[in-house]
Every structure is written in structure tokens, then in C-alpha cells.
Amino acid sequence: MKRALSLTLVLLMLLASVPALAYEARNDQEKALMEYEDVMPMAGFGSLWGLASYDDHTAAWMLDTFKIDQRDLEIDVSDNFKDLARARLAAEDIPDYIVTLDRQLAMELAESGQFYDMSEVIYEHAPGMVDFIGEDVLDRYRSTDGKLYIIPGQTSPADELDKYLYAQDAAMVNIDLLTETGLEAPTNVDELYAYLLAIKDMEVNGQKVIPIVNPAMRPKNYTSSNYPMNIPKMLYMFSPGTGYTFLDKNDETKMVDLHYDNAAYLEYLTFFNKLYREGLMDQDGFTMSDDQYIERLKSGIYGYTFEGTSYISTANSAASGEIMRPYYPIRFPRNYEGGSDAFNFPMLGDWFFLFNKNISDPVRVAKLLDWNYTVEGVRVINYGAPDETMEKNCWYYDDAGEPVFNQELQQQWDEADYTWNWMVAGGWGYHAVGLRRQLKYTGISEMGICVADDLYLEIDRVTQDDLSVSAAYEAMNLQPVGPIGLEKGPQLCDLLNKWEVQIVLRAEDEAQVASMYQQMMEEARGNNYDELKMEMYDRYIAANPQ
């Protein structure tokens, strides 16, 4: 698979010429970043775990090509990231940049006065980025003083959403068990229930089948947030909703209505309580670890799961042409007609960069941001740096400076190591250094190499009617959280989440589900539930005054 080390002089000369030829093929934005001779270190602190994919090969390429050294990158994905970032702020121990997935934290940091106003440098030195994101989106991130301290990533222009909008999850059915029953893939809740009953007493390799698992109720999904929004996608089986949290403003009550207020929520609780009481749901599903969940997935004993896509895809070949059996993506079953917005797309950014006000060269940073939005930038960010030796990666620049992708070699690597690791180059990485969302899983694209993972191609097909963009909701999320949300939101979220699990586990019949739900809502209202919804309504109106 690897090239021999005894290369001829002619081959050495040829390889040596590739970077120069590739340089000639770059556009002005890409060339602008190559004009520097001195090395610029860029130390970072982030909660974006995907940044860990900044592998040694890509780091070395960035240093060699652009003289930018980003290897000093500290990642913290714990629940303590907010506190750690605030502590650094208080101690004025801020690295060159901070990146966070938390929009509210980004807005809070921006108001501290310790970050660089990017307004002037990006308009002069990052025109491609500005044009792509759009000035209207950037203006939404301006602080109260009118300055732009935040650069949003994972942003797409509204008129190009069809290129970038895709769902990462789907309902997954065990296609082998489904075939054995002779049933069709369930399209509504009654058909799902019939399928689960049909497989209840089956076995796989001597192990008893577990008809369904509800991973949304696993402990890792019950972390506190600023307000209740841990909405399982399964809720969309009963209603299309109005947003990812079923949030809808109510002008009569001057509140927003959350998913707990929706009649579909009680249907959801009733249905899953029924599955639990009848032994159709994984009894360990509320306490199991990731490792336990993955082992059960691998064994093929689950008949149905709502959240297994990322785990399943790690064992899926990027170029094999086969979807991993036995799990196969299907549309969420539903008890209503039409699509849903179960997969909400954040058109106004999903992670956020802030740069230290004392950063050594803001112009160079702006040029780096702009490079992120070039063809080469997208290619490197999503797939790792080029490698003409074909030892570290499967793409490189040819003699004419054009990108070449060796799909045959990629397939060899996939077959040699089926645990397709998308966290490193060679696995067609994940946001290696920057800002852009990976393109839809559509194969070769105008942006360059884009290997289609067959599993995600099928997910994209079955979920195409379940995707939505809520500009009004996105705008509300840019408003600062109020005092009630900051102080009471996490406790209230924790209270409601615990109630939800207890209702599914403990209710003895449908009547008790309804009774416990009423108790849950009474306790919630005694803990500032309505006040929180009023505060959220004010945020909504402030963001969407029309």
C-alpha cells in the first residue's frame, strides 16, 4: 500500500515540483496566505471536539504551506467548559482564539472587551468569507457596542441550503429482523408497535432480541441547559411541531409554548411507558454507557433504534458501496400526514470563534478565515491536507495543480480497517482546522473531493422532508438569556427530565401517565416555568419585532 522509500532522482524532482505547480493553480485568496515567511503560532482553547481531528500531517502541511502553527490547541469537551472559559477570562489568560459550540457563552465573552473587533479586517482581507456568510448574518453577531467580536462557523447562505442541509440521524430498523417478519418498514406508530411485538421472542446468534431502545433517555442526554430543550426526536412521531424544541410564541399568554405544553408530549410519554411495561424496550436503556450501547448495536440484537447513526457509521465503509447491516435508515413513523421539522438546521452558525484583542497579526488571521472558504480550504478542512506520497492521505495535487483523489486506495484502507475513523485525515476528517460544514454526502462535488458514505446518502434520502430552517427561532437564540433562564433554567430542565424518565419507568397504566404528567407540570410551574416562558417570549419579540 505504501510507496517504496527508494525513489529515483526523477521522481524526487517531480514530487518537488508539485507544490509550486499547485501554488500556481491557487486563486488570489489562497495565494494571499502564502506570502509570509515568519511562523505565526496560533494557540487555541475550544469545546468543539471535532477540532481534535487536526492531525500531525495536516498540522505540518499548514506550517509548511502557510507558516501558521496551530498545533497548540487545547480541547475540553466537559460540562465545565463554560466555567473554564470564564476563569480564563477573569485571569486574562486568553489564548489567541477561543471556539465554542455555545452561542450564549460566545455572546457573553464578546461583551467582556477582551476580544478583537474583526469588522475592519474581514471586510478588507476576508471578502470571500463575508460574501459567503452574508453581512446580514454577521450583523446579528455584533455586540451592543456595534463591534464584531464573533465569527460564526458552520453557516450557509439561505439560497444554497439545499447543498448543505442534511440530517445526521434517522430511525434505524434491523433489516434482517424486519425481513424475517415479512412486514414492511413501519410508517406510523401502530405499525411500529406491530413490528416490535413480532420480533419480541426472536433471537440473534443465541441472544434474545431487544425490540427497541430509546437512547434519548440515556443519562448523557440529560445535562442542564439554560431552559428545557432536551426534546427527543421521537416526539415528532406524534406531531410535526413548530421548531426543534416545539417552541411557538403565544401572543395571548405572552409566553412561548414548549414541547411540554404540546398534546403530543403526553402521547409520547404514554407510548413509551407502554413499550417499557410490555418489555419491548431495553430495560437498561436509561443507565447504559456508550460502550454498552455500542456492543449491543454490534451484536445486532436491537430491532429498532432512534439514535444509532453515528455509532453505526463508524463501522461503515466510506467507499464500500454497502450500508452496514443489519441496521438500515427509514423515515420516522408518524401519526400525521406530511413532513416534520425534526431536524432543524442552524443557518446562523453552530460554533463560534473569538480572537484575543492582543493577537499578533489580525490581518493574517483574516486571510486564514478567508482561506477556509476557498476550494482548497474546504478540501483541507473536511478531508485533511494533500499528500503526494499517498501514505497519509488519498488526495494530492497533480502536475497541473489539479486535485487528484485515489478512491481505490481509500477503499483499500477502508477494507483493511473497517472502523472508518473520520476523526483523522485518511478517514476524510471533520472540520480539521476551521469553520465550514462538511458538504452533503453527495460524492464528488464542485468543492472537490467528497466521498459519499452510503449510510448517510440513504439517511439524506429518507429524511429530505423532515428538514427545516427556523430563522425566527435562530434569531431568538442570539438574544442573551435572561436572569430567570440563567438562574432557574438549569434546575428546571433537570426537574423535568427526571420526571420524564420516572413517568416512563414507573407509571402502571395510561391513567397514571396522565396523572404523573399533571404533577410534573404543577411542580414545574412552582419552579418558575411560566416566568421562564414569559422571558423567552420577550427574547423572541426582541429578535423578531415584526
Coordinates of C-alpha atoms in Angstrom, one line a residue:
M1 CA 0.0 0.0 0.0
K2 CA 2.8 2.4 0.8
R3 CA 5.3 3.6 -1.8
A4 CA 8.9 2.3 -1.7
L5 CA 11.4 4.6 0.0
S6 CA 14.0 4.2 -2.8
L7 CA 12.6 6.8 -5.1
T8 CA 14.5 7.8 -8.2
L9 CA 16.0 11.2 -8.7
V10 CA 13.5 11.9 -11.4
L11 CA 10.6 11.0 -9.1
L12 CA 12.1 13.2 -6.4
M13 CA 12.3 16.1 -8.8
L14 CA 8.7 15.5 -9.9
L15 CA 7.4 15.5 -6.4
A16 CA 9.4 18.5 -5.5
S17 CA 7.7 20.4 -8.3
V18 CA 4.1 19.6 -7.2
P19 CA 3.8 22.3 -4.5
A20 CA 5.0 25.0 -6.9
L21 CA 2.6 23.9 -9.6
A22 CA -0.2 23.7 -7.0
Y23 CA 0.6 27.2 -5.9
E24 CA 0.2 28.5 -9.4
A25 CA -3.3 26.9 -9.6
R26 CA -4.4 28.7 -6.4
N27 CA -6.6 31.7 -6.6
D28 CA -5.7 35.1 -5.1
Q29 CA -7.4 34.4 -1.8
E30 CA -5.4 31.2 -1.4
K31 CA -2.1 32.8 -2.5
A32 CA -2.6 35.7 -0.1
L33 CA -1.9 33.4 2.9
M34 CA 1.3 32.1 1.4
E35 CA 3.1 35.4 1.3
Y36 CA 4.5 35.2 4.8
E37 CA 8.0 33.9 5.7
D38 CA 7.8 34.1 9.5
V39 CA 5.9 31.5 11.5
M40 CA 2.7 32.6 13.3
P41 CA 1.8 30.5 16.3
M42 CA -2.0 30.3 17.0
A43 CA -2.9 28.8 20.4
G44 CA -6.5 27.9 20.9
F45 CA -8.9 26.7 23.6
G46 CA -12.1 25.1 22.5
S47 CA -15.1 22.9 23.3
L48 CA -15.5 21.8 19.7
W49 CA -14.4 18.2 19.9
G50 CA -14.2 17.9 16.1
L51 CA -11.1 20.1 16.2
A52 CA -9.2 17.1 17.6
S53 CA -9.1 15.9 14.0
Y54 CA -6.2 18.4 13.5
D55 CA -3.8 15.6 12.9
D56 CA 0.0 15.8 12.6
H57 CA 0.0 15.6 8.8
T58 CA -2.4 18.4 8.4
A59 CA -0.6 20.5 11.1
A60 CA 2.7 20.0 9.3
W61 CA 1.2 20.9 6.0
M62 CA -0.3 24.1 7.4
L63 CA 3.0 25.1 8.9
D64 CA 5.0 24.3 5.7
T65 CA 2.5 25.9 3.3
F66 CA 1.2 28.9 5.3
K67 CA 3.7 29.3 8.1
I68 CA 0.8 29.1 10.6
D69 CA 1.4 26.8 13.6
Q70 CA -2.0 25.7 15.1
R71 CA -0.7 22.7 17.0
D72 CA -1.1 24.3 20.4
L73 CA -4.8 23.6 20.7
E74 CA -6.4 22.7 24.0
I75 CA -9.7 20.8 23.8
D76 CA -12.1 20.5 26.7
V77 CA -15.5 18.8 26.0
S78 CA -16.5 18.5 29.6
D79 CA -19.5 20.2 31.2
N80 CA -17.1 22.5 32.8
F81 CA -16.0 24.3 29.6
K82 CA -18.1 27.4 30.4
D83 CA -16.6 27.8 33.8
L84 CA -13.1 27.2 32.5
A85 CA -13.6 29.8 29.8
R86 CA -14.9 32.3 32.3
A87 CA -12.0 31.6 34.7
R88 CA -9.5 32.3 31.8
L89 CA -11.3 35.5 31.1
A90 CA -11.1 36.6 34.7
A91 CA -7.4 35.8 34.8
E92 CA -6.8 37.4 31.4
D93 CA -5.3 34.1 30.4
I94 CA -6.9 34.0 26.9
P95 CA -5.1 32.2 24.1
D96 CA -5.1 33.5 20.5
Y97 CA -8.6 32.3 20.0
I98 CA -11.5 30.6 21.7
V99 CA -14.0 28.4 19.9
T100 CA -17.3 27.3 21.5
L101 CA -20.4 25.5 20.4
D102 CA -22.4 27.6 23.0
R103 CA -23.9 30.6 21.4
Q104 CA -24.8 32.2 24.7
L105 CA -21.2 31.8 26.0
A106 CA -19.9 33.3 22.8
M107 CA -22.2 36.4 23.3
E108 CA -21.1 36.6 26.9
L109 CA -17.4 36.5 26.1
A110 CA -17.9 39.1 23.3
E111 CA -19.2 41.6 25.8
S112 CA -16.1 41.3 28.0
G113 CA -14.0 43.7 26.0
Q114 CA -11.1 41.2 25.8
F115 CA -11.5 40.1 22.1
Y116 CA -10.6 41.7 18.8
D117 CA -13.1 43.6 16.7
M118 CA -12.9 41.7 13.4
S119 CA -15.1 44.2 11.5
E120 CA -12.5 46.1 9.6
V121 CA -10.0 43.3 8.8
I122 CA -12.5 40.8 7.5
Y123 CA -14.1 43.3 5.1
E124 CA -10.7 44.1 3.6
H125 CA -8.9 40.7 3.9
A126 CA -11.7 38.1 4.0
P127 CA -14.1 39.1 1.3
G128 CA -14.9 35.5 0.3
M129 CA -15.9 34.7 3.8
V130 CA -18.0 37.8 4.2
D131 CA -19.7 37.1 0.9
F132 CA -20.5 33.5 1.8
I133 CA -21.8 34.1 5.3
G134 CA -23.6 37.3 4.4
E135 CA -23.4 40.7 6.0
D136 CA -26.9 40.3 7.4
V137 CA -25.8 37.2 9.4
L138 CA -22.6 38.8 10.6
D139 CA -24.6 41.8 11.8
R140 CA -26.6 39.6 14.0
Y141 CA -23.5 38.8 16.0
R142 CA -22.5 42.4 16.6
S143 CA -22.2 43.3 20.3
T144 CA -24.1 46.1 22.0
D145 CA -21.3 48.4 21.0
G146 CA -21.8 47.6 17.3
K147 CA -18.5 45.7 17.0
L148 CA -18.0 42.2 15.6
Y149 CA -16.0 40.0 18.1
I150 CA -17.6 36.7 17.0
I151 CA -17.1 34.9 13.7
P152 CA -19.8 32.2 13.3
G153 CA -18.9 28.9 11.7
Q154 CA -21.0 26.2 10.1
T155 CA -23.0 28.8 8.4
S156 CA -24.7 28.5 5.0
P157 CA -26.4 31.2 2.8
A158 CA -30.1 30.8 2.5
D159 CA -30.1 30.4 -1.2
E160 CA -27.7 27.4 -1.0
L161 CA -29.2 25.5 1.8
D162 CA -30.0 22.6 -0.5
K163 CA -26.3 21.9 -0.8
Y164 CA -25.6 21.9 2.9
L165 CA -28.8 20.9 4.6
Y166 CA -28.8 17.2 5.7
A167 CA -29.8 15.2 8.7
Q168 CA -27.3 13.2 10.6
D169 CA -29.7 10.9 12.3
A170 CA -32.6 8.7 11.3
A171 CA -34.7 5.9 12.7
M172 CA -32.8 2.7 12.2
V173 CA -34.5 -0.6 11.6
N174 CA -32.9 -4.0 11.9
I175 CA -33.5 -5.0 8.2
D176 CA -32.7 -8.7 8.9
L177 CA -35.4 -9.0 11.6
L178 CA -37.8 -6.9 9.5
T179 CA -37.4 -9.3 6.6
E180 CA -37.9 -12.3 8.8
T181 CA -41.3 -10.9 10.0
G182 CA -42.5 -10.3 6.4
L183 CA -43.6 -6.8 7.4
E184 CA -42.9 -3.6 5.6
A185 CA -40.9 -0.8 7.3
P186 CA -43.2 0.9 9.8
T187 CA -44.6 4.2 8.6
N188 CA -46.8 5.0 11.6
V189 CA -46.8 4.3 15.3
D190 CA -49.3 1.4 15.1
E191 CA -47.1 -0.3 12.5
L192 CA -44.0 0.3 14.7
Y193 CA -45.8 -1.4 17.6
A194 CA -46.8 -4.3 15.5
Y195 CA -43.3 -4.8 14.3
L196 CA -41.9 -4.7 17.9
L197 CA -44.4 -7.3 19.0
A198 CA -43.5 -9.5 16.0
I199 CA -39.8 -9.7 17.0
K200 CA -40.2 -9.8 20.8
D201 CA -39.4 -13.5 21.1
M202 CA -36.8 -13.8 18.3
E203 CA -33.1 -14.5 18.9
V204 CA -29.9 -13.4 17.1
N205 CA -26.9 -15.7 17.5
G206 CA -28.4 -17.1 20.6
Q207 CA -29.1 -13.7 22.2
K208 CA -32.7 -12.6 22.9
V209 CA -33.8 -9.7 20.7
I210 CA -34.4 -6.3 22.3
P211 CA -37.2 -4.8 20.2
I212 CA -36.4 -1.1 20.8
V213 CA -34.0 1.2 22.6
N214 CA -34.7 4.8 23.4
P215 CA -31.2 6.4 23.6
A216 CA -32.6 9.9 24.0
M217 CA -33.4 9.0 27.6
R218 CA -29.8 7.9 28.4
P219 CA -28.1 9.9 31.2
K220 CA -25.7 11.6 28.8
N221 CA -28.6 13.4 27.2
Y222 CA -29.9 14.8 30.5
T223 CA -27.5 17.7 31.1
S224 CA -28.8 21.0 32.3
S225 CA -29.3 23.9 29.8
N226 CA -30.5 27.4 30.1
Y227 CA -34.1 26.3 29.6
P228 CA -35.8 23.0 29.0
M229 CA -35.0 21.8 25.5
N230 CA -33.9 18.2 25.7
I231 CA -36.6 17.1 23.2
P232 CA -36.3 13.6 21.9
K233 CA -36.8 13.4 18.1
M234 CA -39.3 10.6 18.8
L235 CA -41.8 13.2 19.9
Y236 CA -42.1 14.0 16.2
M237 CA -43.9 10.7 15.7
F238 CA -47.0 12.4 17.2
S239 CA -46.8 16.0 15.9
P240 CA -44.8 18.0 13.3
G241 CA -44.2 20.7 15.9
T242 CA -43.1 24.2 15.1
G243 CA -39.4 24.0 15.8
Y244 CA -36.7 21.8 17.3
T245 CA -38.0 22.4 20.8
F246 CA -41.6 22.7 19.8
L247 CA -41.2 26.4 20.6
D248 CA -44.0 28.6 19.4
K249 CA -44.9 32.1 20.6
N250 CA -48.3 32.6 22.1
D251 CA -49.4 36.2 21.7
E252 CA -52.4 35.7 24.0
T253 CA -50.5 34.5 27.0
K254 CA -47.3 36.5 26.1
M255 CA -45.3 33.2 26.6
V256 CA -43.7 30.7 24.3
D257 CA -45.1 27.2 24.2
L258 CA -42.6 24.5 24.8
H259 CA -42.9 20.8 23.8
Y260 CA -44.1 20.0 27.4
D261 CA -47.2 22.1 26.6
N262 CA -48.0 20.2 23.4
A263 CA -50.6 17.4 23.5
A264 CA -48.1 15.2 21.5
Y265 CA -45.8 15.1 24.5
L266 CA -48.4 13.2 26.6
E267 CA -48.9 10.8 23.7
Y268 CA -45.1 10.3 23.5
L269 CA -44.9 9.5 27.3
T270 CA -47.9 7.2 27.1
F271 CA -46.5 5.2 24.1
F272 CA -43.0 4.7 25.6
N273 CA -44.4 3.8 29.0
K274 CA -46.5 1.1 27.3
L275 CA -43.4 -0.2 25.5
Y276 CA -41.5 -0.3 28.8
R277 CA -44.3 -2.1 30.7
E278 CA -44.6 -4.7 28.0
G279 CA -40.9 -5.5 27.9
L280 CA -40.4 -4.1 24.4
M281 CA -37.9 -1.5 25.4
D282 CA -34.3 -2.0 26.6
Q283 CA -34.6 -2.1 30.3
D284 CA -31.0 -0.9 30.7
G285 CA -31.5 1.9 28.2
F286 CA -31.8 4.6 30.8
T287 CA -28.5 3.8 32.5
M288 CA -26.2 2.2 30.0
S289 CA -22.9 3.7 28.9
D290 CA -21.8 4.4 25.4
D291 CA -19.7 1.2 25.3
Q292 CA -22.6 -0.9 26.4
Y293 CA -24.8 0.7 23.8
I294 CA -22.3 0.1 21.0
E295 CA -21.8 -3.5 22.0
R296 CA -25.5 -4.2 21.7
L297 CA -25.7 -2.4 18.4
K298 CA -22.8 -4.5 17.1
S299 CA -24.4 -7.7 18.2
G300 CA -27.4 -6.9 16.1
I301 CA -29.9 -7.7 18.8
Y302 CA -31.8 -4.3 18.6
G303 CA -34.8 -4.4 16.4
Y304 CA -35.2 -0.6 16.2
T305 CA -33.2 2.4 17.4
F306 CA -33.7 6.1 17.0
E307 CA -30.2 7.3 17.7
G308 CA -27.5 4.9 16.4
T309 CA -26.4 6.6 13.2
S310 CA -23.1 7.9 14.4
Y311 CA -22.2 4.7 16.2
I312 CA -23.2 2.6 13.2
S313 CA -21.4 4.8 10.7
T314 CA -18.0 4.3 12.4
A315 CA -18.1 0.7 11.2
N316 CA -19.4 1.7 7.8
S317 CA -17.0 1.8 4.8
A318 CA -16.7 5.1 3.2
A319 CA -16.4 3.7 -0.3
S320 CA -17.6 0.1 0.0
G321 CA -20.9 0.6 -1.7
E322 CA -22.7 -1.2 1.1
I323 CA -24.7 0.1 4.0
M324 CA -23.8 -1.7 7.2
R325 CA -26.2 -4.5 8.0
P326 CA -28.4 -5.2 9.9
Y327 CA -29.4 -1.6 10.5
Y328 CA -31.0 0.5 7.8
P329 CA -32.3 4.1 7.9
I330 CA -36.0 4.7 7.5
R331 CA -38.3 7.7 8.0
F332 CA -39.6 8.3 11.4
P333 CA -43.0 6.7 11.8
R334 CA -45.7 9.3 12.4
N335 CA -49.4 9.7 13.2
Y336 CA -49.9 12.6 10.9
E337 CA -49.6 13.5 7.2
G338 CA -46.7 15.3 5.6
G339 CA -43.2 16.1 6.8
S340 CA -41.9 17.4 10.1
D341 CA -39.1 19.7 11.2
A342 CA -37.4 17.0 13.4
F343 CA -34.1 18.1 12.0
N344 CA -33.6 21.8 12.5
F345 CA -30.7 23.4 10.7
P346 CA -28.8 26.3 12.3
M347 CA -28.5 28.7 9.4
L348 CA -26.9 31.4 11.6
G349 CA -24.0 29.4 12.8
D350 CA -23.3 26.4 15.1
W351 CA -19.9 27.2 16.5
F352 CA -18.2 30.4 17.2
F353 CA -14.7 31.8 17.1
L354 CA -13.4 34.8 19.2
F355 CA -9.9 36.2 18.8
N356 CA -7.8 37.7 21.6
K357 CA -7.6 41.5 21.3
N358 CA -3.8 41.2 21.5
I359 CA -3.5 38.7 18.7
S360 CA -0.2 39.4 16.9
D361 CA -1.5 39.7 13.3
P362 CA -5.2 40.2 12.8
V363 CA -4.8 40.7 9.1
R364 CA -3.2 37.3 8.8
V365 CA -6.0 35.8 10.8
A366 CA -8.5 37.3 8.4
K367 CA -6.7 35.8 5.5
L368 CA -6.8 32.4 7.2
L369 CA -10.5 32.8 7.7
D370 CA -10.9 33.7 4.1
W371 CA -8.9 30.7 3.0
N372 CA -11.4 28.5 4.9
Y373 CA -13.9 29.5 2.2
T374 CA -11.8 28.7 -0.8
V375 CA -12.0 25.4 -2.7
E376 CA -8.6 24.3 -1.2
G377 CA -9.7 25.4 2.3
V378 CA -12.9 23.3 2.1
R379 CA -10.9 20.4 0.8
V380 CA -8.3 20.5 3.6
I381 CA -10.8 21.3 6.4
N382 CA -13.0 18.3 5.5
Y383 CA -10.5 15.8 4.2
G384 CA -7.1 16.6 5.6
A385 CA -4.1 18.0 3.9
P386 CA -2.9 16.7 0.5
D387 CA -0.2 14.1 0.4
E388 CA 1.7 13.3 -2.8
T389 CA 3.3 10.2 -1.1
M390 CA -0.2 8.7 -0.6
E391 CA 0.9 7.5 2.8
K392 CA -1.1 9.9 4.9
N393 CA -4.0 10.8 2.7
C394 CA -5.6 9.7 -0.6
W395 CA -5.6 13.1 -2.4
Y396 CA -2.9 15.4 -3.7
Y397 CA -2.2 17.9 -6.4
D398 CA -1.1 16.6 -9.8
D399 CA 1.5 18.2 -12.1
A400 CA -1.1 20.7 -13.4
G401 CA -2.1 21.7 -9.8
E402 CA -5.4 19.9 -10.0
P403 CA -6.6 17.8 -7.1
V404 CA -6.5 14.0 -7.6
F405 CA -8.3 11.5 -5.4
N406 CA -7.3 7.9 -5.3
Q407 CA -10.6 6.2 -4.4
E408 CA -9.1 2.7 -5.0
L409 CA -6.5 3.4 -2.3
Q410 CA -9.2 4.8 0.0
Q411 CA -11.2 1.6 -0.5
Q412 CA -8.1 -0.5 0.3
W413 CA -7.7 1.4 3.6
D414 CA -11.4 1.0 4.4
E415 CA -11.2 -2.7 3.8
A416 CA -8.0 -3.0 5.9
D417 CA -9.5 -1.1 8.8
Y418 CA -13.3 -1.3 8.7
T419 CA -13.6 1.0 11.7
W420 CA -13.6 4.0 9.4
N421 CA -12.2 6.8 11.6
W422 CA -13.5 10.1 10.5
M423 CA -11.5 11.9 13.2
V424 CA -8.2 11.8 11.3
A425 CA -7.0 12.6 7.8
G426 CA -7.3 9.5 5.6
G427 CA -10.7 9.0 7.2
W428 CA -12.0 12.1 5.4
G429 CA -11.9 14.1 8.6
Y430 CA -14.1 16.5 10.3
H431 CA -13.5 20.3 10.4
A432 CA -9.8 19.8 10.7
V433 CA -8.9 23.5 11.4
G434 CA -11.8 25.6 10.7
L435 CA -15.2 26.9 10.0
R436 CA -17.0 25.1 7.3
R437 CA -19.7 22.4 7.5
Q438 CA -18.9 19.3 5.6
L439 CA -20.9 19.2 2.3
K440 CA -23.8 16.9 1.9
Y441 CA -22.9 13.3 1.3
T442 CA -23.1 13.6 -2.4
G443 CA -19.9 12.2 -3.8
I444 CA -17.6 14.3 -6.0
S445 CA -18.7 18.0 -5.8
E446 CA -17.8 21.3 -7.2
M447 CA -15.8 21.9 -4.0
G448 CA -13.6 19.0 -4.7
I449 CA -13.4 15.6 -3.1
C450 CA -16.4 14.4 -1.1
V451 CA -16.6 10.7 -0.5
A452 CA -20.2 9.6 -0.1
D453 CA -20.8 7.4 2.9
D454 CA -23.6 5.1 1.7
L455 CA -25.3 5.1 5.1
Y456 CA -25.6 8.9 5.1
L457 CA -26.7 9.0 1.4
E458 CA -29.6 6.9 2.4
I459 CA -30.3 9.0 5.5
D460 CA -30.3 12.1 3.3
R461 CA -32.9 10.4 1.0
V462 CA -35.3 9.3 3.7
T463 CA -35.1 12.5 5.8
Q464 CA -35.4 15.0 3.0
D465 CA -38.9 16.0 4.0
D466 CA -38.0 16.3 7.7
L467 CA -35.5 19.2 7.5
S468 CA -36.3 22.8 8.3
V469 CA -34.8 26.2 9.0
S470 CA -36.4 28.5 11.5
A471 CA -34.9 31.9 11.1
A472 CA -37.1 33.4 13.8
Y473 CA -36.0 30.7 16.3
E474 CA -32.4 31.2 15.3
A475 CA -32.7 34.9 15.8
M476 CA -34.1 34.4 19.3
N477 CA -31.2 32.2 20.2
L478 CA -28.9 35.1 19.6
Q479 CA -30.6 37.1 22.3
P480 CA -28.9 37.0 25.8
V481 CA -30.6 34.6 28.2
G482 CA -32.4 36.5 30.9
P483 CA -31.9 36.3 34.7
I484 CA -34.6 33.6 35.1
G485 CA -33.1 31.4 32.4
L486 CA -29.7 31.8 33.8
E487 CA -30.6 31.1 37.5
K488 CA -33.6 28.8 37.2
G489 CA -33.3 27.3 33.8
P490 CA -30.8 24.5 34.6
Q491 CA -32.7 23.4 37.7
L492 CA -36.0 23.4 35.9
C493 CA -34.5 21.4 33.0
D494 CA -33.2 18.8 35.4
L495 CA -36.5 18.6 37.2
L496 CA -38.5 18.0 34.0
N497 CA -36.0 15.5 32.6
K498 CA -36.1 13.4 35.8
W499 CA -39.9 13.5 35.8
E500 CA -39.9 12.3 32.2
V501 CA -37.8 9.2 33.0
Q502 CA -39.9 8.4 36.1
I503 CA -43.1 8.6 34.2
V504 CA -41.9 6.1 31.5
L505 CA -40.4 3.8 34.2
R506 CA -42.9 3.9 37.0
A507 CA -46.5 4.6 35.6
E508 CA -48.6 1.5 35.8
D509 CA -51.1 2.4 33.2
E510 CA -52.2 5.2 30.8
A511 CA -54.2 6.9 33.6
Q512 CA -51.2 7.1 35.8
V513 CA -49.1 8.5 33.0
A514 CA -51.6 11.4 32.7
S515 CA -51.7 11.9 36.4
M516 CA -47.9 12.0 36.8
Y517 CA -47.7 14.4 33.8
Q518 CA -50.1 16.8 35.6
Q519 CA -47.9 16.5 38.8
M520 CA -44.8 17.2 36.7
M521 CA -46.4 20.4 35.2
E522 CA -47.6 21.6 38.6
E523 CA -44.2 21.2 40.1
A524 CA -42.6 22.9 37.1
R525 CA -45.0 25.9 37.4
G526 CA -44.0 26.1 41.0
N527 CA -40.4 26.4 39.9
N528 CA -40.7 29.4 37.5
Y529 CA -41.8 27.5 34.4
D530 CA -44.3 30.2 33.3
E531 CA -41.9 33.0 34.2
L532 CA -39.2 31.4 32.1
K533 CA -41.6 31.1 29.1
M534 CA -42.5 34.8 29.5
E535 CA -38.8 35.7 29.5
M536 CA -38.3 33.6 26.4
Y537 CA -41.3 35.3 24.7
D538 CA -39.6 38.7 25.3
R539 CA -36.4 37.3 23.7
Y540 CA -38.4 36.1 20.7
I541 CA -40.1 39.5 20.2
A542 CA -36.8 41.4 20.7
A543 CA -35.2 39.3 18.0
N544 CA -38.3 39.3 15.7
P545 CA -40.1 42.6 16.3
Q546 CA -42.2 42.5 13.1

